PDB file of C-alpha atoms in Angstrom:
ATOM      1  CA  UNK A 641       5.021  12.601 -13.543  1.00 97.00           C
ATOM      2  CA  UNK A 642       1.627  13.401 -14.994  1.00 98.00           C
ATOM      3  CA  UNK A 643      -1.616  11.948 -13.661  1.00 98.00           C
ATOM      4  CA  UNK A 644      -5.121  11.280 -14.915  1.00 98.00           C
ATOM      5  CA  UNK A 645      -8.250   9.477 -13.795  1.00 98.00           C
ATOM      6  CA  UNK A 646      -8.927   5.857 -14.687  1.00 98.00           C
ATOM      7  CA  UNK A 647     -11.698   6.200 -17.248  1.00 97.00           C
ATOM      8  CA  UNK A 648     -14.773   7.873 -15.806  1.00 97.00           C
ATOM      9  CA  UNK A 649     -13.873   6.973 -12.213  1.00 98.00           C
ATOM     10  CA  UNK A 650     -12.432   9.383  -9.672  1.00 98.00           C
ATOM     11  CA  UNK A 651      -9.356   7.174  -9.192  1.00 98.00           C
ATOM     12  CA  UNK A 652      -6.146   9.106  -9.923  1.00 98.00           C
ATOM     13  CA  UNK A 653      -3.321   7.149 -11.558  1.00 98.00           C
ATOM     14  CA  UNK A 654       0.059   7.971 -13.059  1.00 98.00           C
ATOM     15  CA  UNK A 655       0.269   8.043 -16.870  1.00 98.00           C
ATOM     16  CA  UNK A 656       2.690   5.104 -16.664  1.00 98.00           C
ATOM     17  CA  UNK A 657       1.748   1.837 -14.980  1.00 98.00           C
ATOM     18  CA  UNK A 658       4.657  -0.362 -13.900  1.00 98.00           C
ATOM     19  CA  UNK A 659       4.016  -3.905 -15.083  1.00 98.00           C
ATOM     20  CA  UNK A 660       5.305  -6.408 -12.545  1.00 98.00           C
ATOM     21  CA  UNK A 661       5.424  -9.606 -14.589  1.00 98.00           C
ATOM     22  CA  UNK A 662       9.209  -9.081 -14.791  1.00 97.00           C
ATOM     23  CA  UNK A 663       9.493  -9.331 -11.002  1.00 98.00           C
ATOM     24  CA  UNK A 664       9.198 -12.634  -9.143  1.00 98.00           C
ATOM     25  CA  UNK A 665      11.375 -15.686  -9.654  1.00 97.00           C
ATOM     26  CA  UNK A 666      13.444 -16.862 -12.645  1.00 97.00           C
ATOM     27  CA  UNK A 667      12.260 -20.377 -11.812  1.00 96.00           C
ATOM     28  CA  UNK A 668       9.040 -19.397 -13.631  1.00 96.00           C
ATOM     29  CA  UNK A 669      10.646 -17.712 -16.668  1.00 95.00           C
ATOM     30  CA  UNK A 670      14.400 -17.216 -17.180  1.00 95.00           C
ATOM     31  CA  UNK A 671      14.010 -13.478 -17.846  1.00 95.00           C
ATOM     32  CA  UNK A 672      12.201 -12.742 -14.561  1.00 97.00           C
ATOM     33  CA  UNK A 673      14.160 -10.815 -11.918  1.00 98.00           C
ATOM     34  CA  UNK A 674      14.481 -12.081  -8.352  1.00 97.00           C
ATOM     35  CA  UNK A 675      13.113 -10.299  -5.290  1.00 97.00           C
ATOM     36  CA  UNK A 676      16.435  -8.593  -4.566  1.00 97.00           C
ATOM     37  CA  UNK A 677      16.989  -7.544  -8.174  1.00 98.00           C
ATOM     38  CA  UNK A 678      13.433  -6.183  -8.423  1.00 98.00           C
ATOM     39  CA  UNK A 679      13.600  -3.808  -5.480  1.00 98.00           C
ATOM     40  CA  UNK A 680      15.434  -0.927  -7.244  1.00 98.00           C
ATOM     41  CA  UNK A 681      12.674  -0.746  -9.852  1.00 98.00           C
ATOM     42  CA  UNK A 682       9.950  -0.185  -7.294  1.00 98.00           C
ATOM     43  CA  UNK A 683      12.058   2.359  -5.448  1.00 98.00           C
ATOM     44  CA  UNK A 684      12.832   4.292  -8.654  1.00 98.00           C
ATOM     45  CA  UNK A 685       9.209   4.177  -9.801  1.00 98.00           C
ATOM     46  CA  UNK A 686       7.836   5.546  -6.542  1.00 98.00           C
ATOM     47  CA  UNK A 687      10.551   8.195  -6.269  1.00 98.00           C
ATOM     48  CA  UNK A 688       9.630   9.398  -9.770  1.00 98.00           C
ATOM     49  CA  UNK A 689       5.915   9.606  -9.008  1.00 98.00           C
ATOM     50  CA  UNK A 690       4.521   6.358 -10.418  1.00 98.00           C
ATOM     51  CA  UNK A 691       1.594   5.275  -8.257  1.00 98.00           C
ATOM     52  CA  UNK A 692       0.084   2.577 -10.502  1.00 98.00           C
ATOM     53  CA  UNK A 693       1.313  -1.046 -10.374  1.00 98.00           C
ATOM     54  CA  UNK A 694      -0.068  -4.069 -12.231  1.00 98.00           C
ATOM     55  CA  UNK A 695       0.588  -7.746 -11.564  1.00 98.00           C
ATOM     56  CA  UNK A 696      -1.342 -11.049 -11.762  1.00 98.00           C
ATOM     57  CA  UNK A 697      -1.684 -14.185  -9.691  1.00 98.00           C
ATOM     58  CA  UNK A 698      -0.193 -16.332 -12.458  1.00 97.00           C
ATOM     59  CA  UNK A 699       3.000 -14.253 -12.801  1.00 98.00           C
ATOM     60  CA  UNK A 700       5.673 -16.454 -11.210  1.00 97.00           C
ATOM     61  CA  UNK A 701       2.683 -18.423  -9.842  1.00 97.00           C
ATOM     62  CA  UNK A 702       2.062 -15.924  -7.068  1.00 98.00           C
ATOM     63  CA  UNK A 703       5.635 -14.847  -6.345  1.00 98.00           C
ATOM     64  CA  UNK A 704       5.228 -11.633  -8.373  1.00 98.00           C
ATOM     65  CA  UNK A 705       2.408 -10.577  -6.067  1.00 98.00           C
ATOM     66  CA  UNK A 706       4.559 -11.358  -3.014  1.00 98.00           C
ATOM     67  CA  UNK A 707       7.520  -9.365  -4.382  1.00 98.00           C
ATOM     68  CA  UNK A 708       5.265  -6.487  -5.452  1.00 98.00           C
ATOM     69  CA  UNK A 709       3.485  -6.306  -2.112  1.00 98.00           C
ATOM     70  CA  UNK A 710       6.694  -6.305  -0.073  1.00 98.00           C
ATOM     71  CA  UNK A 711       8.332  -3.626  -2.211  1.00 98.00           C
ATOM     72  CA  UNK A 712       5.313  -1.325  -2.232  1.00 98.00           C
ATOM     73  CA  UNK A 713       4.894  -1.585   1.523  1.00 97.00           C
ATOM     74  CA  UNK A 714       8.574  -0.761   1.988  1.00 97.00           C
ATOM     75  CA  UNK A 715       9.023   2.075  -0.490  1.00 98.00           C
ATOM     76  CA  UNK A 716       5.548   3.572  -0.768  1.00 97.00           C
ATOM     77  CA  UNK A 717       2.510   4.695   1.158  1.00 97.00           C
ATOM     78  CA  UNK A 718      -0.224   2.195   0.302  1.00 97.00           C
ATOM     79  CA  UNK A 719      -2.923   4.852   0.720  1.00 97.00           C
ATOM     80  CA  UNK A 720      -1.368   6.757  -2.193  1.00 97.00           C
ATOM     81  CA  UNK A 721      -0.825   3.775  -4.502  1.00 98.00           C
ATOM     82  CA  UNK A 722      -3.094   1.924  -6.932  1.00 98.00           C
ATOM     83  CA  UNK A 723      -2.456  -1.825  -6.948  1.00 98.00           C
ATOM     84  CA  UNK A 724      -3.925  -3.950  -9.730  1.00 98.00           C
ATOM     85  CA  UNK A 725      -3.849  -7.702 -10.139  1.00 98.00           C
ATOM     86  CA  UNK A 726      -5.618 -10.313 -12.257  1.00 98.00           C
ATOM     87  CA  UNK A 727      -7.284 -13.728 -12.095  1.00 98.00           C
ATOM     88  CA  UNK A 728      -8.083 -16.505 -14.601  1.00 98.00           C
ATOM     89  CA  UNK A 729      -4.999 -18.381 -15.803  1.00 96.00           C
ATOM     90  CA  UNK A 730      -4.067 -21.714 -14.155  1.00 95.00           C
ATOM     91  CA  UNK A 731      -2.282 -21.629 -10.819  1.00 96.00           C
ATOM     92  CA  UNK A 732      -1.892 -25.438 -10.761  1.00 95.00           C
ATOM     93  CA  UNK A 733      -3.041 -28.316 -12.966  1.00 95.00           C
ATOM     94  CA  UNK A 734      -5.769 -29.275 -10.485  1.00 95.00           C
ATOM     95  CA  UNK A 735      -9.545 -28.699 -10.874  1.00 92.00           C
ATOM     96  CA  UNK A 736     -10.951 -25.294  -9.919  1.00 94.00           C
ATOM     97  CA  UNK A 737      -7.534 -23.643  -9.973  1.00 95.00           C
ATOM     98  CA  UNK A 738      -8.243 -21.639 -13.110  1.00 97.00           C
ATOM     99  CA  UNK A 739     -11.027 -19.760 -14.900  1.00 97.00           C
ATOM    100  CA  UNK A 740     -13.685 -17.296 -13.816  1.00 98.00           C
ATOM    101  CA  UNK A 741     -16.096 -19.379 -11.771  1.00 98.00           C
ATOM    102  CA  UNK A 742     -17.411 -17.863  -8.552  1.00 98.00           C
ATOM    103  CA  UNK A 743     -15.301 -20.338  -6.586  1.00 98.00           C
ATOM    104  CA  UNK A 744     -12.015 -19.548  -8.332  1.00 98.00           C
ATOM    105  CA  UNK A 745     -12.583 -15.774  -8.411  1.00 98.00           C
ATOM    106  CA  UNK A 746     -13.351 -15.527  -4.690  1.00 98.00           C
ATOM    107  CA  UNK A 747     -10.584 -17.921  -3.663  1.00 98.00           C
ATOM    108  CA  UNK A 748      -8.172 -16.267  -6.101  1.00 98.00           C
ATOM    109  CA  UNK A 749      -8.902 -12.834  -4.658  1.00 98.00           C
ATOM    110  CA  UNK A 750      -8.364 -14.014  -1.093  1.00 98.00           C
ATOM    111  CA  UNK A 751      -5.056 -15.641  -2.074  1.00 98.00           C
ATOM    112  CA  UNK A 752      -3.900 -12.496  -3.900  1.00 98.00           C
ATOM    113  CA  UNK A 753      -4.736 -10.332  -0.885  1.00 98.00           C
ATOM    114  CA  UNK A 754      -2.570 -12.532   1.328  1.00 98.00           C
ATOM    115  CA  UNK A 755       0.341 -12.555  -1.110  1.00 98.00           C
ATOM    116  CA  UNK A 756       0.189  -8.783  -1.635  1.00 98.00           C
ATOM    117  CA  UNK A 757      -0.177  -8.180   2.107  1.00 98.00           C
ATOM    118  CA  UNK A 758      -3.077  -5.763   1.712  1.00 98.00           C
ATOM    119  CA  UNK A 759      -6.720  -5.611   2.809  1.00 97.00           C
ATOM    120  CA  UNK A 760      -8.245  -4.436  -0.473  1.00 98.00           C
ATOM    121  CA  UNK A 761      -7.226  -4.728  -4.138  1.00 98.00           C
ATOM    122  CA  UNK A 762      -7.684  -1.398  -5.907  1.00 98.00           C
ATOM    123  CA  UNK A 763      -8.276  -2.870  -9.378  1.00 98.00           C
ATOM    124  CA  UNK A 764      -9.139  -6.566  -9.783  1.00 98.00           C
ATOM    125  CA  UNK A 765      -9.167  -7.711 -13.405  1.00 98.00           C
ATOM    126  CA  UNK A 766     -10.254 -10.792 -15.295  1.00 98.00           C
ATOM    127  CA  UNK A 767      -7.162 -12.051 -17.149  1.00 97.00           C
ATOM    128  CA  UNK A 768      -9.054 -12.724 -20.429  1.00 97.00           C
ATOM    129  CA  UNK A 769     -12.670 -13.892 -20.723  1.00 97.00           C
ATOM    130  CA  UNK A 770     -13.618 -17.444 -19.777  1.00 97.00           C
ATOM    131  CA  UNK A 771     -15.746 -19.207 -22.430  1.00 96.00           C
ATOM    132  CA  UNK A 772     -16.582 -22.015 -19.993  1.00 96.00           C
ATOM    133  CA  UNK A 773     -18.256 -19.841 -17.349  1.00 98.00           C
ATOM    134  CA  UNK A 774     -21.438 -17.769 -17.811  1.00 98.00           C
ATOM    135  CA  UNK A 775     -20.584 -14.079 -17.741  1.00 98.00           C
ATOM    136  CA  UNK A 776     -23.400 -13.598 -15.188  1.00 98.00           C
ATOM    137  CA  UNK A 777     -21.607 -15.887 -12.724  1.00 98.00           C
ATOM    138  CA  UNK A 778     -18.313 -14.070 -13.227  1.00 98.00           C
ATOM    139  CA  UNK A 779     -19.791 -10.609 -12.816  1.00 98.00           C
ATOM    140  CA  UNK A 780     -21.864 -11.602  -9.780  1.00 98.00           C
ATOM    141  CA  UNK A 781     -18.719 -12.940  -8.097  1.00 98.00           C
ATOM    142  CA  UNK A 782     -16.815  -9.737  -8.864  1.00 98.00           C
ATOM    143  CA  UNK A 783     -19.684  -7.640  -7.526  1.00 98.00           C
ATOM    144  CA  UNK A 784     -19.661  -9.729  -4.349  1.00 98.00           C
ATOM    145  CA  UNK A 785     -15.979  -8.876  -3.868  1.00 98.00           C
ATOM    146  CA  UNK A 786     -16.677  -5.174  -4.352  1.00 98.00           C
ATOM    147  CA  UNK A 787     -19.630  -5.193  -1.946  1.00 98.00           C
ATOM    148  CA  UNK A 788     -17.592  -7.106   0.651  1.00 98.00           C
ATOM    149  CA  UNK A 789     -14.804  -4.513   0.517  1.00 98.00           C
ATOM    150  CA  UNK A 790     -12.112  -6.826  -0.844  1.00 98.00           C
ATOM    151  CA  UNK A 791     -11.985  -5.043  -4.224  1.00 98.00           C
ATOM    152  CA  UNK A 792     -12.529  -1.375  -5.085  1.00 98.00           C
ATOM    153  CA  UNK A 793     -12.810  -1.474  -8.901  1.00 98.00           C
ATOM    154  CA  UNK A 794     -12.971  -4.231 -11.510  1.00 98.00           C
ATOM    155  CA  UNK A 795     -11.468  -4.414 -14.991  1.00 98.00           C
ATOM    156  CA  UNK A 796     -10.946  -6.755 -17.925  1.00 98.00           C
ATOM    157  CA  UNK A 797      -8.021  -7.760 -20.110  1.00 97.00           C
ATOM    158  CA  UNK A 798      -8.247  -8.409 -23.863  1.00 97.00           C
ATOM    159  CA  UNK A 799     -11.159  -9.892 -25.752  1.00 97.00           C
ATOM    160  CA  UNK A 800     -13.638  -9.043 -28.463  1.00 97.00           C
ATOM    161  CA  UNK A 801     -15.533  -5.768 -28.246  1.00 97.00           C
ATOM    162  CA  UNK A 802     -18.848  -7.645 -28.300  1.00 98.00           C
ATOM    163  CA  UNK A 803     -17.790  -9.629 -25.224  1.00 97.00           C
ATOM    164  CA  UNK A 804     -16.874  -6.479 -23.353  1.00 98.00           C
ATOM    165  CA  UNK A 805     -20.055  -4.663 -24.405  1.00 98.00           C
ATOM    166  CA  UNK A 806     -22.148  -7.618 -23.292  1.00 98.00           C
ATOM    167  CA  UNK A 807     -20.427  -7.677 -19.903  1.00 98.00           C
ATOM    168  CA  UNK A 808     -21.094  -3.962 -19.402  1.00 98.00           C
ATOM    169  CA  UNK A 809     -24.738  -4.495 -20.298  1.00 98.00           C
ATOM    170  CA  UNK A 810     -25.157  -7.453 -17.928  1.00 98.00           C
ATOM    171  CA  UNK A 811     -23.687  -5.460 -15.050  1.00 98.00           C
ATOM    172  CA  UNK A 812     -25.976  -2.526 -15.730  1.00 98.00           C
ATOM    173  CA  UNK A 813     -29.098  -4.711 -15.943  1.00 98.00           C
ATOM    174  CA  UNK A 814     -28.354  -6.324 -12.576  1.00 98.00           C
ATOM    175  CA  UNK A 815     -27.022  -3.241 -10.822  1.00 98.00           C
ATOM    176  CA  UNK A 816     -23.646  -4.909 -10.305  1.00 98.00           C
ATOM    177  CA  UNK A 817     -20.202  -3.311 -10.205  1.00 98.00           C
ATOM    178  CA  UNK A 818     -19.146  -2.432 -13.747  1.00 98.00           C
ATOM    179  CA  UNK A 819     -15.803  -2.857 -15.484  1.00 98.00           C
ATOM    180  CA  UNK A 820     -13.910   0.453 -15.393  1.00 98.00           C
ATOM    181  CA  UNK A 821     -10.831  -0.542 -17.382  1.00 98.00           C
ATOM    182  CA  UNK A 822      -9.635  -2.584 -20.349  1.00 98.00           C
ATOM    183  CA  UNK A 823      -6.085  -3.926 -20.435  1.00 98.00           C
ATOM    184  CA  UNK A 824      -5.501  -4.780 -24.087  1.00 97.00           C
ATOM    185  CA  UNK A 825      -2.840  -5.422 -26.712  1.00 97.00           C
ATOM    186  CA  UNK A 826      -2.130  -2.078 -28.383  1.00 98.00           C
ATOM    187  CA  UNK A 827       0.969  -0.412 -29.802  1.00 98.00           C
ATOM    188  CA  UNK A 828       2.285   1.110 -33.035  1.00 97.00           C
ATOM    189  CA  UNK A 829       2.870  -2.354 -34.519  1.00 96.00           C
ATOM    190  CA  UNK A 830      -0.546  -3.674 -33.494  1.00 96.00           C
ATOM    191  CA  UNK A 831      -3.463  -1.286 -33.896  1.00 97.00           C
ATOM    192  CA  UNK A 832      -6.410  -3.602 -34.588  1.00 96.00           C
ATOM    193  CA  UNK A 833      -7.982  -2.444 -31.295  1.00 97.00           C
ATOM    194  CA  UNK A 834      -8.701   0.901 -32.965  1.00 97.00           C
ATOM    195  CA  UNK A 835     -11.485  -0.717 -35.016  1.00 96.00           C
ATOM    196  CA  UNK A 836     -13.938  -1.544 -32.222  1.00 97.00           C
ATOM    197  CA  UNK A 837     -12.483  -1.832 -28.710  1.00 98.00           C
ATOM    198  CA  UNK A 838     -11.042   1.668 -28.342  1.00 98.00           C
ATOM    199  CA  UNK A 839     -14.180   3.456 -29.654  1.00 98.00           C
ATOM    200  CA  UNK A 840     -16.274   1.338 -27.267  1.00 98.00           C
ATOM    201  CA  UNK A 841     -14.040   2.240 -24.325  1.00 98.00           C
ATOM    202  CA  UNK A 842     -14.107   5.937 -25.218  1.00 98.00           C
ATOM    203  CA  UNK A 843     -17.910   5.928 -25.476  1.00 98.00           C
ATOM    204  CA  UNK A 844     -18.387   4.046 -22.197  1.00 98.00           C
ATOM    205  CA  UNK A 845     -15.787   5.916 -20.135  1.00 98.00           C
ATOM    206  CA  UNK A 846     -13.481   2.919 -19.798  1.00 98.00           C
ATOM    207  CA  UNK A 847      -9.815   3.469 -18.978  1.00 98.00           C
ATOM    208  CA  UNK A 848      -7.420   1.753 -21.413  1.00 98.00           C
ATOM    209  CA  UNK A 849      -4.151   0.224 -20.163  1.00 98.00           C
ATOM    210  CA  UNK A 850      -2.253  -1.209 -23.147  1.00 98.00           C
ATOM    211  CA  UNK A 851       0.023  -4.187 -22.560  1.00 97.00           C
ATOM    212  CA  UNK A 852       3.131  -4.855 -24.671  1.00 96.00           C
ATOM    213  CA  UNK A 853       3.360  -1.120 -25.488  1.00 97.00           C
ATOM    214  CA  UNK A 854       6.846  -1.576 -27.002  1.00 97.00           C
ATOM    215  CA  UNK A 855       5.996  -4.799 -28.861  1.00 94.00           C
ATOM    216  CA  UNK A 856       8.467  -6.922 -26.909  1.00 86.00           C
ATOM    217  CA  UNK A 857      11.293  -4.461 -27.592  1.00 91.00           C
ATOM    218  CA  UNK A 858      10.715  -4.085 -31.339  1.00 94.00           C
ATOM    219  CA  UNK A 859       9.544  -0.486 -30.883  1.00 96.00           C
ATOM    220  CA  UNK A 860      12.472   0.289 -28.605  1.00 94.00           C
ATOM    221  CA  UNK A 861      14.961  -0.565 -31.340  1.00 89.00           C
ATOM    222  CA  UNK A 862      16.491  -3.412 -29.364  1.00 77.00           C
ATOM    223  CA  UNK A 863      15.919  -5.998 -32.120  1.00 73.00           C
ATOM    224  CA  UNK A 864      17.013  -6.002 -35.755  1.00 69.00           C
ATOM    225  CA  UNK A 865      13.852  -7.760 -36.931  1.00 68.00           C
ATOM    226  CA  UNK A 866      10.897  -9.819 -35.766  1.00 67.00           C
ATOM    227  CA  UNK A 867      13.019 -12.949 -36.015  1.00 65.00           C
ATOM    228  CA  UNK A 868      15.888 -11.525 -33.965  1.00 64.00           C
ATOM    229  CA  UNK A 869      16.069 -13.534 -30.721  1.00 59.00           C
ATOM    230  CA  UNK A 870      19.530 -12.385 -29.655  1.00 59.00           C
ATOM    231  CA  UNK A 871      18.665  -9.072 -27.980  1.00 62.00           C
ATOM    232  CA  UNK A 872      17.785 -10.532 -24.575  1.00 64.00           C
ATOM    233  CA  UNK A 873      16.912 -13.686 -22.686  1.00 70.00           C
ATOM    234  CA  UNK A 874      13.254 -12.795 -23.007  1.00 67.00           C
ATOM    235  CA  UNK A 875      13.518 -12.305 -26.762  1.00 58.00           C
ATOM    236  CA  UNK A 876      15.049 -15.770 -27.009  1.00 61.00           C
ATOM    237  CA  UNK A 877      12.598 -17.616 -24.738  1.00 62.00           C
ATOM    238  CA  UNK A 878       9.284 -15.709 -24.824  1.00 64.00           C
ATOM    239  CA  UNK A 879       7.295 -18.074 -27.049  1.00 62.00           C
ATOM    240  CA  UNK A 880       4.071 -16.128 -26.487  1.00 65.00           C
ATOM    241  CA  UNK A 881       5.779 -12.953 -27.680  1.00 60.00           C
ATOM    242  CA  UNK A 882       6.936 -14.793 -30.797  1.00 64.00           C
ATOM    243  CA  UNK A 883       3.289 -15.510 -31.645  1.00 70.00           C
ATOM    244  CA  UNK A 884       2.336 -11.834 -31.357  1.00 76.00           C
ATOM    245  CA  UNK A 885       4.809 -10.442 -33.888  1.00 81.00           C
ATOM    246  CA  UNK A 886       5.714 -12.195 -37.121  1.00 76.00           C
ATOM    247  CA  UNK A 887       6.136 -11.391 -40.801  1.00 70.00           C
ATOM    248  CA  UNK A 888       2.733  -9.671 -40.882  1.00 66.00           C
ATOM    249  CA  UNK A 889       4.296  -6.813 -38.898  1.00 76.00           C
ATOM    250  CA  UNK A 890       5.268  -3.800 -41.006  1.00 82.00           C
ATOM    251  CA  UNK A 891       8.923  -3.098 -40.281  1.00 89.00           C
ATOM    252  CA  UNK A 892       8.397   0.296 -41.904  1.00 92.00           C
ATOM    253  CA  UNK A 893       6.649   1.304 -38.672  1.00 95.00           C
ATOM    254  CA  UNK A 894       9.849   0.634 -36.730  1.00 95.00           C
ATOM    255  CA  UNK A 895      11.790   2.665 -39.284  1.00 95.00           C
ATOM    256  CA  UNK A 896       9.366   5.558 -38.804  1.00 97.00           C
ATOM    257  CA  UNK A 897       9.861   5.429 -35.028  1.00 97.00           C
ATOM    258  CA  UNK A 898      13.615   5.440 -35.554  1.00 97.00           C
ATOM    259  CA  UNK A 899      13.398   8.509 -37.810  1.00 97.00           C
ATOM    260  CA  UNK A 900      11.224  10.507 -35.405  1.00 98.00           C
ATOM    261  CA  UNK A 901      13.434   9.549 -32.470  1.00 98.00           C
ATOM    262  CA  UNK A 902      16.599  10.537 -34.330  1.00 98.00           C
ATOM    263  CA  UNK A 903      15.126  13.904 -35.311  1.00 98.00           C
ATOM    264  CA  UNK A 904      14.221  14.603 -31.674  1.00 97.00           C
ATOM    265  CA  UNK A 905      17.408  13.135 -30.253  1.00 97.00           C
ATOM    266  CA  UNK A 906      15.572  10.826 -27.855  1.00 98.00           C
ATOM    267  CA  UNK A 907      15.312   7.000 -27.548  1.00 97.00           C
ATOM    268  CA  UNK A 908      12.822   5.131 -29.715  1.00 98.00           C
ATOM    269  CA  UNK A 909      11.039   3.829 -26.615  1.00 98.00           C
ATOM    270  CA  UNK A 910      10.099   7.362 -25.592  1.00 98.00           C
ATOM    271  CA  UNK A 911       8.599   8.082 -29.016  1.00 98.00           C
ATOM    272  CA  UNK A 912       6.625   4.814 -29.056  1.00 98.00           C
ATOM    273  CA  UNK A 913       5.186   5.398 -25.582  1.00 98.00           C
ATOM    274  CA  UNK A 914       4.488   9.073 -26.300  1.00 98.00           C
ATOM    275  CA  UNK A 915       2.413   7.977 -29.292  1.00 98.00           C
ATOM    276  CA  UNK A 916       0.269   5.766 -27.043  1.00 98.00           C
ATOM    277  CA  UNK A 917      -0.095   8.564 -24.508  1.00 98.00           C
ATOM    278  CA  UNK A 918      -1.331  10.874 -27.274  1.00 98.00           C
ATOM    279  CA  UNK A 919      -4.433   8.705 -27.726  1.00 97.00           C
ATOM    280  CA  UNK A 920      -7.406  10.109 -25.752  1.00 96.00           C
ATOM    281  CA  UNK A 921      -8.699   6.662 -24.750  1.00 95.00           C
ATOM    282  CA  UNK A 922      -5.367   5.552 -23.272  1.00 98.00           C
ATOM    283  CA  UNK A 923      -4.964   6.021 -19.527  1.00 98.00           C
ATOM    284  CA  UNK A 924      -1.560   4.442 -18.905  1.00 98.00           C
ATOM    285  CA  UNK A 925       0.558   1.954 -20.853  1.00 98.00           C
ATOM    286  CA  UNK A 926       1.709  -1.009 -18.766  1.00 98.00           C
ATOM    287  CA  UNK A 927       5.487  -0.906 -19.021  1.00 98.00           C
ATOM    288  CA  UNK A 928       7.682  -3.818 -18.000  1.00 96.00           C
ATOM    289  CA  UNK A 929      11.354  -3.230 -17.293  1.00 96.00           C
ATOM    290  CA  UNK A 930      14.381  -5.419 -16.662  1.00 96.00           C
ATOM    291  CA  UNK A 931      16.836  -2.494 -16.759  1.00 96.00           C
ATOM    292  CA  UNK A 932      16.490   0.791 -14.918  1.00 98.00           C
ATOM    293  CA  UNK A 933      17.169   2.700 -18.144  1.00 97.00           C
ATOM    294  CA  UNK A 934      13.997   1.165 -19.579  1.00 97.00           C
ATOM    295  CA  UNK A 935      11.998   2.474 -16.649  1.00 98.00           C
ATOM    296  CA  UNK A 936      13.644   5.896 -16.990  1.00 98.00           C
ATOM    297  CA  UNK A 937      12.658   6.040 -20.685  1.00 98.00           C
ATOM    298  CA  UNK A 938       9.056   5.252 -19.789  1.00 98.00           C
ATOM    299  CA  UNK A 939       8.972   8.006 -17.186  1.00 98.00           C
ATOM    300  CA  UNK A 940      10.535  10.502 -19.598  1.00 98.00           C
ATOM    301  CA  UNK A 941       7.977   9.611 -22.301  1.00 98.00           C
ATOM    302  CA  UNK A 942       5.212  11.191 -20.218  1.00 98.00           C
ATOM    303  CA  UNK A 943       6.653  14.623 -21.023  1.00 98.00           C
ATOM    304  CA  UNK A 944       7.124  14.011 -24.760  1.00 98.00           C
ATOM    305  CA  UNK A 945       4.350  15.713 -26.720  1.00 98.00           C
ATOM    306  CA  UNK A 946       4.382  14.614 -30.351  1.00 98.00           C
ATOM    307  CA  UNK A 947       3.237  16.941 -33.114  1.00 98.00           C
ATOM    308  CA  UNK A 948       0.396  16.061 -35.462  1.00 98.00           C
ATOM    309  CA  UNK A 949       2.963  15.668 -38.234  1.00 98.00           C
ATOM    310  CA  UNK A 950       5.048  13.232 -36.189  1.00 98.00           C
ATOM    311  CA  UNK A 951       1.981  11.185 -35.294  1.00 98.00           C
ATOM    312  CA  UNK A 952       1.000  10.994 -38.965  1.00 98.00           C
ATOM    313  CA  UNK A 953       4.526   9.891 -39.873  1.00 98.00           C
ATOM    314  CA  UNK A 954       4.442   7.133 -37.267  1.00 98.00           C
ATOM    315  CA  UNK A 955       1.018   5.850 -38.303  1.00 97.00           C
ATOM    316  CA  UNK A 956       1.337   5.990 -42.094  1.00 97.00           C
ATOM    317  CA  UNK A 957       3.152   2.650 -42.664  1.00 95.00           C
ATOM    318  CA  UNK A 958       0.719   0.504 -40.651  1.00 95.00           C
ATOM    319  CA  UNK A 959      -1.042  -2.349 -42.399  1.00 93.00           C
ATOM    320  CA  UNK A 960      -3.964  -4.387 -41.033  1.00 91.00           C
ATOM    321  CA  UNK A 961      -3.132  -7.805 -39.583  1.00 89.00           C
ATOM    322  CA  UNK A 962      -4.835 -10.718 -37.794  1.00 89.00           C
ATOM    323  CA  UNK A 963      -6.218 -10.162 -34.301  1.00 92.00           C
ATOM    324  CA  UNK A 964      -3.698 -11.241 -31.657  1.00 89.00           C
ATOM    325  CA  UNK A 965      -3.634 -11.355 -27.883  1.00 87.00           C
ATOM    326  CA  UNK A 966      -7.152 -12.524 -27.018  1.00 84.00           C
ATOM    327  CA  UNK A 967      -6.133 -16.103 -26.160  1.00 78.00           C
TER     328      UNK A 967
END
């Protein structure tokens, strides 16, 4: 495994972050693995040097955090690991159980700490921006959590570059804890973040953690087209994923990945992740896995160094498309 620092912080993280949305309870989504079925993934990840794990309170409505916390306490040394979780999306349909108000952020953090079974969250992230709460209230609440020792670093997930820049400015003006990471939608099939968000992150020393790095399996070669729902249970039932990739996607990009992978004799997933890892702003793609071979491909991708010619071949077919993933 290779390691780097998260943006301009001194926090050392593996170049692959294991996304834990896949682990929790199938009662929430049919493609989610149970506690027992999830355990081998955490064991393999830690054995192979991954020290970075990302979940959220809304994944399996808290069960993902419980599963993640138990597994990391069993298989790892918590002092060596970096545990990230998120807050914003609804936990119930009742008032004050969603959003980024001071009340929900503080209560959400305390609930996540209990479910994870830890004293401090290494990276606490807003799970999208909240248009109904002043950013000053959100940032003050996050700073309170940092100052009280319940959170070490704070981050954000997807949004417009102007929103993120404004948040950084507000924190600086008030002397509050500042976002150190951006978890955004970025992969070979969706590169709109290169226009504003990635240059902003590079200039401000923000670590970038792309989600959906394999475009819901399209960049791993597991689907014959954007409309192919037969590859897996998730492909068939993930309605949010269906909204991210449609006919605006250039299938020529997938063909380019296939050609580079064939020439190297490695899986397409390794090529797609290696491309992300070649980008200076990217700290660690967030990789979800429902099969151990998928996790193994992600780990192997860390040691794949693409040539300039291969990168150009992969990028050439891309065409601009609407912004997706901010909602």
